[in-house]
Backbone as a ProteinNet text record, in pm:
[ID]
protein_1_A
[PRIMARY]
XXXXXXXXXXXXXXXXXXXXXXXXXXXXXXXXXXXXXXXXXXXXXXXXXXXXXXXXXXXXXXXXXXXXXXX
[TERTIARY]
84.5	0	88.6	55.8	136.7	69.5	193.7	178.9	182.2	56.1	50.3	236.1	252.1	362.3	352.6	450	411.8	346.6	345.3	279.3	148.6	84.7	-39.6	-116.2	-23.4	-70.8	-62.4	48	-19.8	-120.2	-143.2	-285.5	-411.2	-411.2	-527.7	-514.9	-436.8	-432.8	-510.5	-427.9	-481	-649	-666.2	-841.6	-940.1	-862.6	-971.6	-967.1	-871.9	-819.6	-895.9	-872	-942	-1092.5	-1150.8	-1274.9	-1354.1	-1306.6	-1395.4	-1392.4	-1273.7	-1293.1	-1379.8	-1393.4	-1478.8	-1609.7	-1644.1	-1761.2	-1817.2	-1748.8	-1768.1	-1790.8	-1718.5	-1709.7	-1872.7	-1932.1	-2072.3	-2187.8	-2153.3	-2214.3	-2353.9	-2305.6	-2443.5	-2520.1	-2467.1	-2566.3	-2622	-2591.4	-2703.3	-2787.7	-2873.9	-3029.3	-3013.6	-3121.4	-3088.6	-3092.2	-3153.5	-3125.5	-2969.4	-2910.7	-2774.8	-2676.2	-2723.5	-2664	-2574.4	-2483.6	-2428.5	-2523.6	-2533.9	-2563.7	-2458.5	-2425.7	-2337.7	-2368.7	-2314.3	-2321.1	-2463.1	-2442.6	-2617	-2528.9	-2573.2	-2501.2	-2639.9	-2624.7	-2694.5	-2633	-2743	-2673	-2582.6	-2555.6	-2455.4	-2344.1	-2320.9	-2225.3	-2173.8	-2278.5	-2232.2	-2163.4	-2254.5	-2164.5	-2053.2	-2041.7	-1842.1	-1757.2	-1825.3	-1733.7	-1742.5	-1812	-1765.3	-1721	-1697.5	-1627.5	-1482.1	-1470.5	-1310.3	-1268.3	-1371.2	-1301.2	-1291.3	-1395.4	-1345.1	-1209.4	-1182.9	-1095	-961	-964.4	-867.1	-828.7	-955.1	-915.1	-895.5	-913.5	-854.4	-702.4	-639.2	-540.8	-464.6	-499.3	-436.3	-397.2	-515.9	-552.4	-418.2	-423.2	-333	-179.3	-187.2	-39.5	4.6	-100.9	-41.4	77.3	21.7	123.5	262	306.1	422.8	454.9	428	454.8	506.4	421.3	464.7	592.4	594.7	667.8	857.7	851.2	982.8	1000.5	892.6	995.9	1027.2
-118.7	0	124.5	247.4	369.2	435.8	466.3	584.7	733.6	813.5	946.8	1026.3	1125.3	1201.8	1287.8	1395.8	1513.7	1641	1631.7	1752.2	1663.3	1532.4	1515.1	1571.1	1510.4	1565.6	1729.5	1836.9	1965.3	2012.9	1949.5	1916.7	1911.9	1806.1	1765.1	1908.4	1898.6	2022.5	2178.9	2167	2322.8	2361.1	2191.9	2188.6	2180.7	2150.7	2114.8	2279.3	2331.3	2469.1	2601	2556.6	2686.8	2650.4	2525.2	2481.8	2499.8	2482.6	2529.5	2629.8	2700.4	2876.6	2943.7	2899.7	2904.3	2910.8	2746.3	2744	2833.8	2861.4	2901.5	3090.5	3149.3	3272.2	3289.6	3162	3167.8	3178.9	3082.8	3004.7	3156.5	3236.1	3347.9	3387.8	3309.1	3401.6	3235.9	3204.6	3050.4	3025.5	2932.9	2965.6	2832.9	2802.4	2737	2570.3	2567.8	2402.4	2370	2495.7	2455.1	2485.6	2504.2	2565.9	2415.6	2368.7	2232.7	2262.1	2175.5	2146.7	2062.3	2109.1	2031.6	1860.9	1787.9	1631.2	1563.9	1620.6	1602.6	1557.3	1457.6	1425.2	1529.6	1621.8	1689.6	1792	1856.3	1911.6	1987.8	2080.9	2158.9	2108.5	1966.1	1882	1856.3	1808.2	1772.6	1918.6	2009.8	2124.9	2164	2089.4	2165	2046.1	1930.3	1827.1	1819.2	1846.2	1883.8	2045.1	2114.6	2241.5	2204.8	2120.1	2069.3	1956.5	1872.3	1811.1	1895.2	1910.4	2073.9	2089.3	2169.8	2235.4	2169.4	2026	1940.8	1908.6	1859.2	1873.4	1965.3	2083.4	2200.4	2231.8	2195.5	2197.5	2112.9	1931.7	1846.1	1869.6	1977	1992.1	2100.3	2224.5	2289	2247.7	2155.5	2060.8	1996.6	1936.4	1831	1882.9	2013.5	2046	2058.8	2142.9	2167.8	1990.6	1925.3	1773	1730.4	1696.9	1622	1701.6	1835.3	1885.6	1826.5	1834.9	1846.8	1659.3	1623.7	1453.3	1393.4
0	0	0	-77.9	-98.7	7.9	82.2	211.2	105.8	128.4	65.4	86.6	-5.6	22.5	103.5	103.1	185	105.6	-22.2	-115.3	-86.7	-93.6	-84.2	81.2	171.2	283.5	239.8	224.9	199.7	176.2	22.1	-31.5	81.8	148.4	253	317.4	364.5	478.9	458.2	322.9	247.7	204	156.9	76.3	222.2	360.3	451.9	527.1	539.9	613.9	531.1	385.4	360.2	303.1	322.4	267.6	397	537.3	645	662	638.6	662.2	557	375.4	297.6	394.9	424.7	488.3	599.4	679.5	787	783.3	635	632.8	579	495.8	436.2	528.8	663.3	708.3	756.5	777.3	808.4	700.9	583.4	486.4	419.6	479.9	426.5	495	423.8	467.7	541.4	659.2	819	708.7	616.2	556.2	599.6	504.8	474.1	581.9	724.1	843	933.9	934.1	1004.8	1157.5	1198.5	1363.2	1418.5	1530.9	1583.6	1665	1570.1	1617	1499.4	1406.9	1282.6	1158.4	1103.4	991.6	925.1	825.5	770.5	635.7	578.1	430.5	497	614.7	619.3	651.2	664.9	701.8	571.4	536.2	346.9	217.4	238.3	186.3	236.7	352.7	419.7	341.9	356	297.2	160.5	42.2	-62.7	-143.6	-38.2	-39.3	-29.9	89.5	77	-60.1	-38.8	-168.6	-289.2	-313.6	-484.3	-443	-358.1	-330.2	-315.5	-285	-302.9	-426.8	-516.3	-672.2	-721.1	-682.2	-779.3	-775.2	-623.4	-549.2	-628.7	-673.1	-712.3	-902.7	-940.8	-1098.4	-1093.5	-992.6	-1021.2	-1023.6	-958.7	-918.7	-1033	-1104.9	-1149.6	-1292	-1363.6	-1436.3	-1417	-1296.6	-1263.1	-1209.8	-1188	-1109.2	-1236.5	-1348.4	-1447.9	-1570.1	-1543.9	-1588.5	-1536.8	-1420.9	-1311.2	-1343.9	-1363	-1388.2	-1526.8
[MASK]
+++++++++++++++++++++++++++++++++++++++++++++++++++++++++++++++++++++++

């Protein structure tokens, strides 16, 4: 099994750090559906977690040129 690198962990770090602060800068102007509750698997749970993933693939899309370039 491949242990992730350390540009992938960056990656994680970066898409989850600025995808909750994303979320969280929204979170007053969304309407109470899309509001997380604390301990609720619910849509506002689900829009934080595919805010980070986007944000991981965009992270990995922007990467991958300079990556395949350098080898």
């Amino acid at each position: 099994m491949m242990r992730p690198s350390r540009r992938r962990w960056l990656h994680y770090g970066l898409a989850i750090g600025i995808g909750n602060l994303l979320y969280f800068s929204l979170l007053p102007h969304l309407p109470a559906s899309l509001q997380h509750q604390v301990f609720q698997l619910d849509a506002g749970l689900a829009l934080d977690f595919l805010l980070c993933v986007a944000l991981y693939l965009l992270l990995r899309r922007w990467d991958f040129p300079r990556r395949a370039g350098s080898e």
